Every structure is written in C-alpha cells, then in structure tokens.
Coordinates of C-alpha atoms and ligand atoms in Angstrom, one line a residue:
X40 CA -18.4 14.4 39.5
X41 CA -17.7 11.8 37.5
X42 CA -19.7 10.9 34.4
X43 CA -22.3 8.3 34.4
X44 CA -22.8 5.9 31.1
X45 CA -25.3 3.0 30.3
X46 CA -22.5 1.2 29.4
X47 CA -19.2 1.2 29.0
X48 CA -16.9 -1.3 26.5
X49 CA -13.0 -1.8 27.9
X50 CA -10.9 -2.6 24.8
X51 CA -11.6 -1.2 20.9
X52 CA -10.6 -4.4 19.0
X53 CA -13.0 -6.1 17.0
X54 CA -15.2 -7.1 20.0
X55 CA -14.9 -3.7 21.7
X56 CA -15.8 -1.2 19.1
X57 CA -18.7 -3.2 17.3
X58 CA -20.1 -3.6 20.5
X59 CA -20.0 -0.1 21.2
X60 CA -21.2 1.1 17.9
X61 CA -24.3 -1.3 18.4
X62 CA -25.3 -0.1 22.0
X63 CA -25.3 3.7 20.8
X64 CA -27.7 2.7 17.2
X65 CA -29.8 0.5 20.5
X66 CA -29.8 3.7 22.0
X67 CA -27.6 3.3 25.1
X68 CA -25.3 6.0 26.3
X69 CA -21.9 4.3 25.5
X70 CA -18.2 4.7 26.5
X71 CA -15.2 3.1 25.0
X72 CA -12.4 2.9 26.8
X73 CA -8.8 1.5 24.4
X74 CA -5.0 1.9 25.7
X75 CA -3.1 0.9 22.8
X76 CA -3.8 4.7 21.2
X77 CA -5.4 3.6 18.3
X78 CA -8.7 1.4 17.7
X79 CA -9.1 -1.7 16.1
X80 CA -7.1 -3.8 18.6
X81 CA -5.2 -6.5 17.3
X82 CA -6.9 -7.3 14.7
X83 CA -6.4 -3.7 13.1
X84 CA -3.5 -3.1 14.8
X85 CA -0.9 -5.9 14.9
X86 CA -3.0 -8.9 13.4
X87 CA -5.4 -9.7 10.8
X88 CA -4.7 -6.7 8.7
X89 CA -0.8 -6.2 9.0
X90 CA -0.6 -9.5 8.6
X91 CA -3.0 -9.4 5.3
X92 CA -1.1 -6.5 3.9
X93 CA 2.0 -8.4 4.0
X94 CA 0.5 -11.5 2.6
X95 CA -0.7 -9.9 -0.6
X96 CA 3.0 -7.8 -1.4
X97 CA 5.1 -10.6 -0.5
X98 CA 2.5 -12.8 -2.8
X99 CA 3.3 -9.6 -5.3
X100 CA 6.6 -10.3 -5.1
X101 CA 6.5 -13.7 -5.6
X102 CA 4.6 -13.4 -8.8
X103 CA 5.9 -10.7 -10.0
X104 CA 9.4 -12.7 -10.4
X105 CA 7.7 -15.2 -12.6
X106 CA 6.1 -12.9 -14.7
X107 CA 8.6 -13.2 -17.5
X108 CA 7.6 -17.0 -17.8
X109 CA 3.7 -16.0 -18.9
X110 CA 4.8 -13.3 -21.5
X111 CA 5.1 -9.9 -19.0
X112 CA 8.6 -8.3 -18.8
X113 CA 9.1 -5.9 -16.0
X114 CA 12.7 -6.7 -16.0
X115 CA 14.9 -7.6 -12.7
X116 CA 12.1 -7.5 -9.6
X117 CA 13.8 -6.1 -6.5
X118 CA 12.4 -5.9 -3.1
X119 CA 12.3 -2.2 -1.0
X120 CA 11.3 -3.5 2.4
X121 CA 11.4 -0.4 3.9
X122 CA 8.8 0.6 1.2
X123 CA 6.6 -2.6 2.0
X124 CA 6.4 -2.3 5.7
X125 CA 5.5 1.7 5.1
X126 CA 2.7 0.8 2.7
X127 CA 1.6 -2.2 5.3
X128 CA 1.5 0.7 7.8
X129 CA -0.6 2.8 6.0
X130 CA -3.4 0.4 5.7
X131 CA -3.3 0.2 9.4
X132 CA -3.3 3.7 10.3
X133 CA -6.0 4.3 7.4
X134 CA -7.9 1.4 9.2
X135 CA -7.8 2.9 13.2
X136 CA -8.7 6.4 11.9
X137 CA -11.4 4.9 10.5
X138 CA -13.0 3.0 13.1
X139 CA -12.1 6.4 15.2
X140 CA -14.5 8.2 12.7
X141 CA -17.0 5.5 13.1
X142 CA -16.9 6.1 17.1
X143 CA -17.9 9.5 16.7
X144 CA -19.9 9.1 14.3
X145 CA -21.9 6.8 15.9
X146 CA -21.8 8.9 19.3
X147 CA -19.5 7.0 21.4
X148 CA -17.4 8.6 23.8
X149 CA -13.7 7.3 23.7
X150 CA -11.2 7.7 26.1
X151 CA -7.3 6.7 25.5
X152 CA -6.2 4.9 28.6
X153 CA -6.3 2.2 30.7
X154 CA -9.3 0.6 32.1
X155 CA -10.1 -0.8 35.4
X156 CA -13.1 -1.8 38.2
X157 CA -12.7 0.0 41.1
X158 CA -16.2 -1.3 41.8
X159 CA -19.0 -3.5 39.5
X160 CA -19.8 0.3 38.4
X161 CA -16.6 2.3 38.7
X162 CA -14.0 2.3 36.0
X163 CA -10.7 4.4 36.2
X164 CA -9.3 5.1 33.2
X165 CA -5.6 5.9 33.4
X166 CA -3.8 7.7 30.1
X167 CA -0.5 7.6 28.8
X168 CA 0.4 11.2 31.1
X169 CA -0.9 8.8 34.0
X170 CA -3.9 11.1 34.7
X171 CA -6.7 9.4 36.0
X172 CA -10.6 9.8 35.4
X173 CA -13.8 8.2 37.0
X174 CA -16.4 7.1 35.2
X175 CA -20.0 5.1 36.2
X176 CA -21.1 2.4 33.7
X177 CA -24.9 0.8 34.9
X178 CA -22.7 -2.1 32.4
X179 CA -20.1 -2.9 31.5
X180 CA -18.5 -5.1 28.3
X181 CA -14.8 -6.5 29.1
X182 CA -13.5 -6.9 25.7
X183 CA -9.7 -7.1 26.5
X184 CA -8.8 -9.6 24.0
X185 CA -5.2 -11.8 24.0
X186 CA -1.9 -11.2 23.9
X187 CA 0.9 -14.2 22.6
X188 CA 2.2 -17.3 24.6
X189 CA 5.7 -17.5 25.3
X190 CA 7.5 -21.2 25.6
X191 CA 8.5 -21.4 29.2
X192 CA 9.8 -18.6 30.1
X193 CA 11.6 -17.6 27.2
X194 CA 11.3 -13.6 26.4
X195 CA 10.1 -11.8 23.3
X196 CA 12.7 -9.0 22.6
X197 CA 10.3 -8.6 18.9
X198 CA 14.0 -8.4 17.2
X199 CA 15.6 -12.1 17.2
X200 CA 13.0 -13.9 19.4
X201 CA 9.5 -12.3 18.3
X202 CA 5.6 -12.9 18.7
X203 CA 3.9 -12.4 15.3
X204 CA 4.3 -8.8 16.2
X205 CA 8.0 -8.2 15.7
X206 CA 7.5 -10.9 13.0
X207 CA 5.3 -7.9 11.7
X208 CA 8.0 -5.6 11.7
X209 CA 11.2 -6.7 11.2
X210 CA 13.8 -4.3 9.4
X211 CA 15.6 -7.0 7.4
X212 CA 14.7 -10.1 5.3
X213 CA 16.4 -12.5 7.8
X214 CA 18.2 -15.6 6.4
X215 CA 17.1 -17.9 8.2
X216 CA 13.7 -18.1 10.3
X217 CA 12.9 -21.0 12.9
X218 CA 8.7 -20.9 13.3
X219 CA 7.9 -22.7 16.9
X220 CA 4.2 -23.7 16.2
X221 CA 2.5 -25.2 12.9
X222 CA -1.2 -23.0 13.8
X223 CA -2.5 -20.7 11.1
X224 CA -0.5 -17.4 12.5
X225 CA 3.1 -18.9 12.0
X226 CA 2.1 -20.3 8.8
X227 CA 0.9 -16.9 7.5
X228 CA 4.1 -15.5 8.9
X229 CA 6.7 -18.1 7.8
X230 CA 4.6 -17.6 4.0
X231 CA 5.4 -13.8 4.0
X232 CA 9.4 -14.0 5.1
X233 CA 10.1 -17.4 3.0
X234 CA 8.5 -15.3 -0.4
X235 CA 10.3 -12.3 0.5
X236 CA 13.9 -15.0 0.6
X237 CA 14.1 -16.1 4.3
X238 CA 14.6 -20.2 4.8
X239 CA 11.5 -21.0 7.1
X240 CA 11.8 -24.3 9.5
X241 CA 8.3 -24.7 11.1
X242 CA 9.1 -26.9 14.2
X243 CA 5.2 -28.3 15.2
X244 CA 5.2 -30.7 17.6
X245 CA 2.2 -32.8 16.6
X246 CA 2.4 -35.2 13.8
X247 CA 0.4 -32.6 11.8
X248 CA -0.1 -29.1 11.1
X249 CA -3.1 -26.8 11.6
X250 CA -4.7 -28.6 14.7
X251 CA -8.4 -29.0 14.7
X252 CA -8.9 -28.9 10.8
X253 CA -10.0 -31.5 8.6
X254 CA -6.7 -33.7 8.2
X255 CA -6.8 -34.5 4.5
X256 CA -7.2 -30.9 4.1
X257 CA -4.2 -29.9 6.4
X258 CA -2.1 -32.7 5.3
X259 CA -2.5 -31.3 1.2
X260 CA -1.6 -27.6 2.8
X261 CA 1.2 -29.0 3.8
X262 CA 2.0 -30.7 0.7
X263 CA 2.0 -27.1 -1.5
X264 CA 3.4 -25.8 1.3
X265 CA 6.7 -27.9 1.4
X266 CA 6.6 -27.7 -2.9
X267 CA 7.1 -23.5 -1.8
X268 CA 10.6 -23.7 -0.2
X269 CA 9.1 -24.1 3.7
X270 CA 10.7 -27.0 5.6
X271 CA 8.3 -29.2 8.7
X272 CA 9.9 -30.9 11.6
X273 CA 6.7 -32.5 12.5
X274 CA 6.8 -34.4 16.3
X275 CA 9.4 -32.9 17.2
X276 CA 10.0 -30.5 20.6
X277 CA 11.7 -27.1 21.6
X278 CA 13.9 -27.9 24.5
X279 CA 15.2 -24.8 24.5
X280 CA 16.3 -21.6 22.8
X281 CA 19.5 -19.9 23.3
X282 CA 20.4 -16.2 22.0
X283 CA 23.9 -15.5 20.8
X284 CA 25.9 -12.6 18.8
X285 CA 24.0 -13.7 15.6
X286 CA 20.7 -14.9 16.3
X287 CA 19.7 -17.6 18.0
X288 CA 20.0 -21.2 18.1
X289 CA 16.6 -23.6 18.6
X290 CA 17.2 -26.8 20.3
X291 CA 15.2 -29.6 19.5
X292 CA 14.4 -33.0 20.7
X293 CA 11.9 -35.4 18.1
X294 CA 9.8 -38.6 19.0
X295 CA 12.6 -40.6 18.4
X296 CA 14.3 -38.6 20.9
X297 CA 16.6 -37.3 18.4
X298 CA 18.2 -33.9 18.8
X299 CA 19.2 -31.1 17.0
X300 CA 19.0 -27.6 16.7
X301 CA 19.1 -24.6 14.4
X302 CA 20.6 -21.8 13.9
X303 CA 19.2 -18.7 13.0
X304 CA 18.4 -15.1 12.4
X305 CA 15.0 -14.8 14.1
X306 CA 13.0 -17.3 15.7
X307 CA 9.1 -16.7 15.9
X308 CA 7.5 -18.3 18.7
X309 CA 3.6 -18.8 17.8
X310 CA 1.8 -21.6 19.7
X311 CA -0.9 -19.7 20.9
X312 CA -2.5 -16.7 22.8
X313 CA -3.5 -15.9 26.3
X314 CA -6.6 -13.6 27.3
X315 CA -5.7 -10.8 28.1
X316 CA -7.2 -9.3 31.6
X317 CA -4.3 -8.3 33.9
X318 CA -4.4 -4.6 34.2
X319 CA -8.7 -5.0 35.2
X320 CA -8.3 -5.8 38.8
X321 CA -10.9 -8.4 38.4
X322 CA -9.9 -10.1 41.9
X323 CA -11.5 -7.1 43.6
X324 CA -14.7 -7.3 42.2
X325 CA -15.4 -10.9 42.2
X326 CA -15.3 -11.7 38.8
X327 CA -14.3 -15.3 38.3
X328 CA -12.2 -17.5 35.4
X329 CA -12.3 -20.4 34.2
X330 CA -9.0 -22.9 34.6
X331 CA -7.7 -21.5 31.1
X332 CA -8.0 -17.8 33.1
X333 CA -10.4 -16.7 30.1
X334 CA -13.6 -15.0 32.0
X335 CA -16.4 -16.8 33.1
X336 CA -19.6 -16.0 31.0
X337 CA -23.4 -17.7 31.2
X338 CA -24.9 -18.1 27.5
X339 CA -25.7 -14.4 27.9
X340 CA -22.3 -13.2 28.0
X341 CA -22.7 -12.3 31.6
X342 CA -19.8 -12.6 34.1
X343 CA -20.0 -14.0 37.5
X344 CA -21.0 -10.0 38.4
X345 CA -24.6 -9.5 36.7
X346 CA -23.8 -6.0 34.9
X347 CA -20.5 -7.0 34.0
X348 CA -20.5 -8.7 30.5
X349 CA -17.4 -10.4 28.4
X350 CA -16.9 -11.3 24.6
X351 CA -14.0 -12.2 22.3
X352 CA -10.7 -13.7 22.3
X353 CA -11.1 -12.7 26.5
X354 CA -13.7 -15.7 27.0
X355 CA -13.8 -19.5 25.2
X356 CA -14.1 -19.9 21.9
X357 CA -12.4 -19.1 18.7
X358 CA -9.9 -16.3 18.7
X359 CA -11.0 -14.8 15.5
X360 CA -12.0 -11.3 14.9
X361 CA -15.4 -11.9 13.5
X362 CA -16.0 -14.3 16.3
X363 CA -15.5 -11.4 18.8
X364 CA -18.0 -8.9 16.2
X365 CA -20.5 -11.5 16.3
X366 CA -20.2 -11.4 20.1
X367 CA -20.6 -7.4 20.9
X368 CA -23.5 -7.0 18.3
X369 CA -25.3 -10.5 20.4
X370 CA -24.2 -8.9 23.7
X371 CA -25.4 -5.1 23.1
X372 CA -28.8 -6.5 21.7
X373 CA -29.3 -8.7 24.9
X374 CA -28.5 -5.9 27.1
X375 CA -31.4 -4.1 25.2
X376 CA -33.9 -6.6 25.9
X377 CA -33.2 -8.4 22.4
X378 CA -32.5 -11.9 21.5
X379 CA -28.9 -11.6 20.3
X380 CA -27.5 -14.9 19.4
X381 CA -24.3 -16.7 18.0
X382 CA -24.0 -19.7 16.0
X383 CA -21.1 -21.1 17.2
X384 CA -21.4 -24.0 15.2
X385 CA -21.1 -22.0 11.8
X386 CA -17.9 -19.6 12.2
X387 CA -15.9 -19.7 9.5
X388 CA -11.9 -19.8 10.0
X389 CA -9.9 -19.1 6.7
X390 CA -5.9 -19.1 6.2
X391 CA -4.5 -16.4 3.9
X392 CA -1.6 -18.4 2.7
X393 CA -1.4 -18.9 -1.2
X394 CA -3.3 -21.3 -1.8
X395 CA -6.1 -20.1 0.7
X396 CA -7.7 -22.6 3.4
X397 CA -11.1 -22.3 4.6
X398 CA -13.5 -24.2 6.8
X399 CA -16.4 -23.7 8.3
X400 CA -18.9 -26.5 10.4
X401 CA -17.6 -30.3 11.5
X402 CA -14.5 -31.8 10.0
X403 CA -14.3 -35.4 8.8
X404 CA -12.6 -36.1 12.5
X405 CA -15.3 -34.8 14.2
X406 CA -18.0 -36.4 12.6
X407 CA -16.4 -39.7 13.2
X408 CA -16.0 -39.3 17.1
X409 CA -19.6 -38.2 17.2
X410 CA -20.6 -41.3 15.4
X411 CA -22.7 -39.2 12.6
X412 CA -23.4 -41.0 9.3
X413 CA -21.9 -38.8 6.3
X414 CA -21.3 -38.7 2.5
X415 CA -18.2 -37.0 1.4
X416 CA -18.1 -34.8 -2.1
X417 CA -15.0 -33.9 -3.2
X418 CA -14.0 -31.4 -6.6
X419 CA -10.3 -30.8 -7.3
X420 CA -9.4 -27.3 -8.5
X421 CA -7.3 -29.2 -11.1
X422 CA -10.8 -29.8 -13.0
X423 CA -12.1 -25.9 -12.6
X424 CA -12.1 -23.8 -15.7
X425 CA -11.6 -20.4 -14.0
X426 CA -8.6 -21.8 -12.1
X427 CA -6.9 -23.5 -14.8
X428 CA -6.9 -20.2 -16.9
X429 CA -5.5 -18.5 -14.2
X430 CA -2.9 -21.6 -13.2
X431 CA -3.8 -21.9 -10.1
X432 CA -5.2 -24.9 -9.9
X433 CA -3.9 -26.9 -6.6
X434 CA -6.3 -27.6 -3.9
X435 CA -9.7 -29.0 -3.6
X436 CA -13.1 -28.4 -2.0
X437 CA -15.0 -31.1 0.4
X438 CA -18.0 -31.0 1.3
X439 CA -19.9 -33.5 4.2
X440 CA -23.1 -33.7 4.4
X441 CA -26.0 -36.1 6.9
X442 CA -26.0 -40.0 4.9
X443 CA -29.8 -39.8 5.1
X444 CA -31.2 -36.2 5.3
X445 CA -28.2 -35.0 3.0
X446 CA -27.8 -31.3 5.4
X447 CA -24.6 -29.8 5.2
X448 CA -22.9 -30.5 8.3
X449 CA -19.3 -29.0 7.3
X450 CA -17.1 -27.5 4.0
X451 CA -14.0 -27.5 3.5
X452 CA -11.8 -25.5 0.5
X453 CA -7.8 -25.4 0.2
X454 CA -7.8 -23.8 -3.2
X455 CA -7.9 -19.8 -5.2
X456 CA -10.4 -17.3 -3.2
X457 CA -11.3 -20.1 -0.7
X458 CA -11.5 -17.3 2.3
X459 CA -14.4 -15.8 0.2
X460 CA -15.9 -18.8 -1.6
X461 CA -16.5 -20.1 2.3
X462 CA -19.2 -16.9 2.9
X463 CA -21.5 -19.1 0.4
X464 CA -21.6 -21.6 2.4
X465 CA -21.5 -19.7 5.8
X466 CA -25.5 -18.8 4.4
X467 CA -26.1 -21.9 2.9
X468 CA -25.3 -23.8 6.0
X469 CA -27.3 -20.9 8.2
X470 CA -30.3 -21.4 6.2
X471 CA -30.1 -25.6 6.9
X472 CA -28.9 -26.1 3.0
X473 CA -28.9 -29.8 2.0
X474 CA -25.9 -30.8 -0.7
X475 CA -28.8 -30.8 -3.5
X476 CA -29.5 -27.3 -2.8
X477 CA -26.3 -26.3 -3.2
X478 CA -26.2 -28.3 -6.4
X479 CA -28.8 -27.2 -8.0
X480 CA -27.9 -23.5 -7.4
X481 CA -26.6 -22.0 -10.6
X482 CA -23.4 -20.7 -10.6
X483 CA -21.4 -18.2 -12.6
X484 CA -19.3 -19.7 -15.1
X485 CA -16.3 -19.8 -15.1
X486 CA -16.0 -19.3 -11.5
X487 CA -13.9 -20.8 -8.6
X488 CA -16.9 -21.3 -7.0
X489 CA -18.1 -23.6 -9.9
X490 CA -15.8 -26.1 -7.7
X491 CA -19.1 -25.9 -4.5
X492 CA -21.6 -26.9 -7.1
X493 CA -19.6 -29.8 -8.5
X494 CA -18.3 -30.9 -5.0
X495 CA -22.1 -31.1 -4.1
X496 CA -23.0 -32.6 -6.5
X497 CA -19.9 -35.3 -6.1
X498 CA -21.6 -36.0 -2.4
X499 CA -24.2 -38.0 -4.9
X500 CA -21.4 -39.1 -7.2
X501 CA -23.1 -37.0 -10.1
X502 CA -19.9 -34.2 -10.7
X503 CA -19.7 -33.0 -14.5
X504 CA -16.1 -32.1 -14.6
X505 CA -14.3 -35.0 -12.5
Ligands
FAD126 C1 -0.8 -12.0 13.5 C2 -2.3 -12.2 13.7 C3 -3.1 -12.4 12.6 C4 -4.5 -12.6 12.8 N1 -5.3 -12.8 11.7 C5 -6.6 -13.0 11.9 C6 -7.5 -13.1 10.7 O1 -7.0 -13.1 9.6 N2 -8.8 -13.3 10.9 C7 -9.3 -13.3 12.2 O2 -10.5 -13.4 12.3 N3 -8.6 -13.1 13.3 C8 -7.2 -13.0 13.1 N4 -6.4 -12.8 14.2 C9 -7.1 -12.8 15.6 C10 -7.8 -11.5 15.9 O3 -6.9 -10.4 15.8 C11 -8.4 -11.5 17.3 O4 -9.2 -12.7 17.4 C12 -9.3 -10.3 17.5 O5 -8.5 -9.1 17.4 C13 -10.0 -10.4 18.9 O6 -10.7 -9.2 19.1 P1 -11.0 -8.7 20.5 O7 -11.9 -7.5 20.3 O8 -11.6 -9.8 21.4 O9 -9.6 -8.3 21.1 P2 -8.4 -7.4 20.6 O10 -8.5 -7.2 19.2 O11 -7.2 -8.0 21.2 O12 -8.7 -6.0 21.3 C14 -8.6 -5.8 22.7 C15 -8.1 -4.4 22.9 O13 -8.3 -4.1 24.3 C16 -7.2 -3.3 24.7 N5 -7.1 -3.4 26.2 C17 -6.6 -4.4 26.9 N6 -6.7 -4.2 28.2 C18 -7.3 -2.9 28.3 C19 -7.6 -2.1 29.4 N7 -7.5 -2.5 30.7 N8 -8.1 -0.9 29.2 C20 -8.3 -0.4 27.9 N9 -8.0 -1.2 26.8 C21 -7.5 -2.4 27.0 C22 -6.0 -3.8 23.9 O14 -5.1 -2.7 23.8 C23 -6.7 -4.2 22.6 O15 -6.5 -3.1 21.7 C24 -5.1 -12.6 14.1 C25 -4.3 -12.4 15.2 C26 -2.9 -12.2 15.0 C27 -2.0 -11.9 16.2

C-alpha cells in the first residue's frame, strides 16, 4: 500500500521546503520529495549562499590587503583557497542540515529521490539505489526550480567552460576568466575571482549591463565596477567558444562587426536559467507550458491539472529565492481555503557586489513607457556621514515617486548595505508610503540609511546634506 498525503511538494529549494513547512503549521499531512541529497535547492546548495560566502572572503581579502594604508598591520596577506572554499562549504552543509531539522521539526515527511506523476495523484519517487516508492498526494506543489542556459550547444564540463556552479568551485585562481553575460550572477562571480587575482572580461551583448534595472543606476555599477580591475565588451557577440590544452578561447564578433577573441583559463557562461521540469513526466498527465516551457499557472498557482499546483523559478516571474518563499507560503494558504497573496509589484532584487545594488518597484525606464508623471530624489553616498567615516562612500540612492500624489512607485540604492537598507522601503512601499512619509521618518544617525531620508526629501528639493 502505498502512503496517502494531503499534499505533497517536489523539490526542497526555497519554494519547496517553505511551502512544505507552511502546509504542515496549516495542518495538512505533507511530503517533500528533493533528489539533490540535501535541502535548500539552489539557493542553499549551489546559489545564493555559496555565492554569498564567497563574496564576503574574497571582499576580506580585498580589504584586508589595504589594511596597512588605514593604520592596521597584519603583514603580507596570502590567500589559502583550499581553506576558503572549505569554509564556503561549511556554510552550506550548516545551512541543508538545518532546513533538514526544520522538516522534521515541523512534521514533514522527506524522501531523497526523484519525483514523478504517474498520475494527477501518483508520484514515484526514485532514490539514488534506484528503488522506487509510491506515494498518493490529494495535491500536489511542483517546485522544481531552474537549472543554467548553455550558448548553443556548447557543454559545461564545470572545469574550463562552467555554469556559476563550477565557477563556485574551482580549485585554482585562474588567470584569466571570460564572463559570457553582464546579469547579476556573472557579475557576482567575475567580483569574487577578479578580488581573489583572476583578469575578468565580461562579454554582454547589450549596450548595458544588468538588463531591466534602472539605467543610471546600472551605468554607475559599471563605472566602480571598471575602477575595480573588471574589463566590459559591451555589444559585442559570442560566435563561438573553442577548448584547447590551456583553456579555452572565446570568439567574438561586436556591432561594428569587429572580431576578436580571448584566450583564457575558464570561461563562465551565465545568460540565464531554464525551468527545470524534465524528469516529471508532465506530458502524461496533461499539464501544459507556456512558450518559455515554464508551467502554466492561473493566479492561484494552479496548473492546467486542478490539484496540481506550481511556484518558483519553475513558473514566470523573477528567479529569486524569496520570490519562490513568497510563492509556497501564498500557495499552501490557498490550498487551505486562505487568501494567500503576492505582490509582485514590490519584490526586491539586490546585487551582492561591493558596492551593493538594490531595487525594488518601477525603474525610471519603466515609468516612462507607461507614461506616469514622476519626481525623482536623488542622495549621493559621497554626502553620508556614516559612509564617509567608513570610506565607502560611492553610490547613490534614487527614489521615484507619483508628480501629484507623491506615492512611492520605485527605489533604487547602488551604495554600502543597500541589500538591507531596500527592506525599509520593501514596507514602506507595502504600506502605500508617499516620499514625505519617508521624510519625515526619523532616522538613526549616522546611518547609511540617513541617505532614504535625504533622497526623499530631495524628491521636493529640500535634502540637508546635498
Ligand atoms: C549562483 C547563484 C546565485 C544566486 N543568488 C541569489 C540571491 O542572492 N538571491 C536570490 O534571491 N536568488 C538567488 N539565486 C536564485 C535562487 O537560487 C533561485 O531563485 C531559487 O533557488 C529558486 O527556488 P526554487 O525553490 O524555485 O528552486 P530551486 O532552489 O532550484 O530548488 C528546486 C529543487 O528541486 C529539486 N528537483 C528538481 N527536480 C526534481 C524532481 N523531479 N524530484 C525531486 N526533486 C527535484 C532540485 O534538485 C532542487 O534542489 C541565485 C542563483 C544562482 C545560480
């Protein structure tokens, strides 16, 4: 007999496991069902937190070499990769285990294998001794997430052509690295190897970086990012990549229709990420997606198959961890009868590059094409106490808000702490803040968020410090 659940999640990433802790507090019988061994999915795994890990010891590094200049010396600074990636690793492993405990804590039975529908209620779960067991879910959450995009139909081998994953991992500081793709994961990337010594070329092939955010904003990250050592071939194509005894070497072609090409250690291909649903035998059952092959979902989350529901990087949207956490807490609540709900409009996206970059609402672009009135405030970091002690001082914050009822319609920060200055104005933008409200809220001095107050108050041309 196989056992019969209320519902059952495929996939612990963020999406998964959230969802599945939710539906057991709602009171639902719940399964989680995760082949990667661990929980946490990429996000845990082989994304947001590696990725953060590495960030803050190669931004250790960094500083720690200039620490003679400000009166602190260490003497010579020498890098232990080994050491690094071990202590990276730990984080991770500390990270699963935990979301393990939270699992059974919380009730949830997980099973380590592979998921799929034999029916709209039967899932087989095959594990890594290819056993197989049955299971009955009344529902079931698809929360399979993405994996990377090749370019055409060049191969990873995660050791001299790599997805952000081998970039995660690689044994040696290469000497030269060739980033295809100017998006938020290459530029993390390309930040940790060119600290840690590596000469990064980030080929993009639009005329700017970062698509989709606020231009001025992406054209001064790319400003401090060139004034760091990392080089931009903006507009400019990869014909082709050839491997050889050494490396590789990219070939290129630019608007002109110039060419050239690089040679290299490693190249790391990030222009995107593809749902991932391959191994669920979806075909079978009938459930249908759209032409970008992420599922199908109604505003309920609900596939073309009523009890079969979909959430994170799987379906539209955002591929962003809290995105996908939003989505199973929304999606476990509706299947309870409640009115979970997502506010797409105010999901914050932040870069963990040094300076930070966040964001969160409409960019300057996007007001424009929808023909909306706004006022723009703007505060440099340059005139913030707290920064300036700390030299740290590049960057600014910019916030839009409505020309006549003065709402906050989007923010903007490239500057110190910007990932968690943008959670003010995730609530203030939630609770249908105006730009006064946010400028007549007292702030801690001396702050880095001093630099919201003043930018709001610049949207009236009233800032103290500028
Ligand atoms: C390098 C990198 C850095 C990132 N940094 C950030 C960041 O800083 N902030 C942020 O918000 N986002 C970041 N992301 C994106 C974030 O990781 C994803 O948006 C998030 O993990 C999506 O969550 P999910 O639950 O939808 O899917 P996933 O996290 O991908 O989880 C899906 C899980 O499902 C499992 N699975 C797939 N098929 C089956 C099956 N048939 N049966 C059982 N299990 C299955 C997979 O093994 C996987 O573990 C980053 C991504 C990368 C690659």
């Amino acid at each position: 007999m196989s056992e019969k659940f209320q519902a059952v999640v495929i996939g612990g990433g963020p999406g998964g496991y959230v969802c599945a802790i939710r539906l057991s507090q709602l009171g639902i019988k719940t399964a989680c069902i995760e082949s990667r061994g661990t929980l946490g999915g990429t996000c845990l795994n082989i994304g947001c937190i590696p990725s953060k890990s590495l960030l803050n010891l190669s931004e250790n590094f960094n500083k720690a070499k200039n620490f003679s200049k400000l009166g602190i010396e260490i003497g010579k600074v020498k890098l232990n990769l080994n050491k690094m990636m071990k202590n990276k690793d730990k984080a991770v492993t500390v990270l699963t285990k935990g979301v393990e405990f939270l699992l059974k804590k919380n009730k949830v039975t997980y099973y380590k294998g592979t998921g799929s529908f034999q029916s709209s209620n039967k899932i087989s779960i095959i594990d890594n001794q290819k056993k197989e067991i049955l299971i009955e879910a009344e529902k079931t959450i698809i929360s399979t997430g993405s994996e990377p995009v090749s370019l055409q139909s060049i191969k990873f081998d995660e050791k001299i052509i790599v997805s952000s994953t081998g970039a995660l991992s690689l044994k040696n500081v290469p000497k030269k690295m060739v980033v295809v793709g100017g998006g938020y994961i290459g530029l993390e990337m390309g930040s940790v190897w060119s600290r840690l010594g590596t000469e990064v070329h980030v080929i993009e092939f639009l005329d700017h970086i970062t698509p989709g955010m606020d231009k001025e904003i992406s054209k001064e990250f790319m400003k401090i990012l060139e004034k760091q050592g990392i080089n931009f071939h903006l507009q400019t194509k990869v014909e082709s990549i050839k491997k050889n005894n050494k490396g590789a070497t990219v070939f290129t072609i630019d608007k002109d229709k110039k060419k050239n090409n690089f040679g290299c250690d490693v190249v790391l291909i990030s222009v995107g990420r593809k749902p991932n649903t391959k191994s669920l035998n979806l075909d079978s059952i009938g459930v249908l997606l759209d032409d970008k092959k992420r599922i199908k979902i109604d505003k309920n989350f609900q596939t073309s198959i009523k009890n079969i529901y979909a959430i994170g990087d799987v379906i539209k949207g955002p591929m962003l961890a809290h995105k996908a956490e939003e989505e199973g807490i929304a999606v476990a609540e509706i299947i309870v009868g409640q009115s979970g709900h997502v506010n797409y409009d105010i999901i914050p996206g932040v870069i963990y590059t040094s300076p930070e970059v966040a964001s969160i609402g409409k960019t300057e672009e996007q007001l424009k094409e929808l023909n909306q009135k706004y006022k723009v405030g703007k505060f440099p970091f340059m005139a913030n106490s707290r920064a300036k002690a700390i030299d740290e001082s590049e960057g600014f914050v910019k916030i839009l808000a409505n020309e006549i009822t003065d709402k906050v319609l989007g923010v903007h920060i490239i500057g110190p702490h910007a990932g968690d200055m943008i959670a003010e104005m995730a609530i203030a933008m939630e609770f249908g803040a105006s730009s006064e409200d946010i400028a007549r809220t007292c702030h801690a001095h001396p702050t880095f968020s001093e630099a919201l107050k003043e930018a709001a108050l610049s949207v009236d041309k009233r800032a103290i410090h500028s």
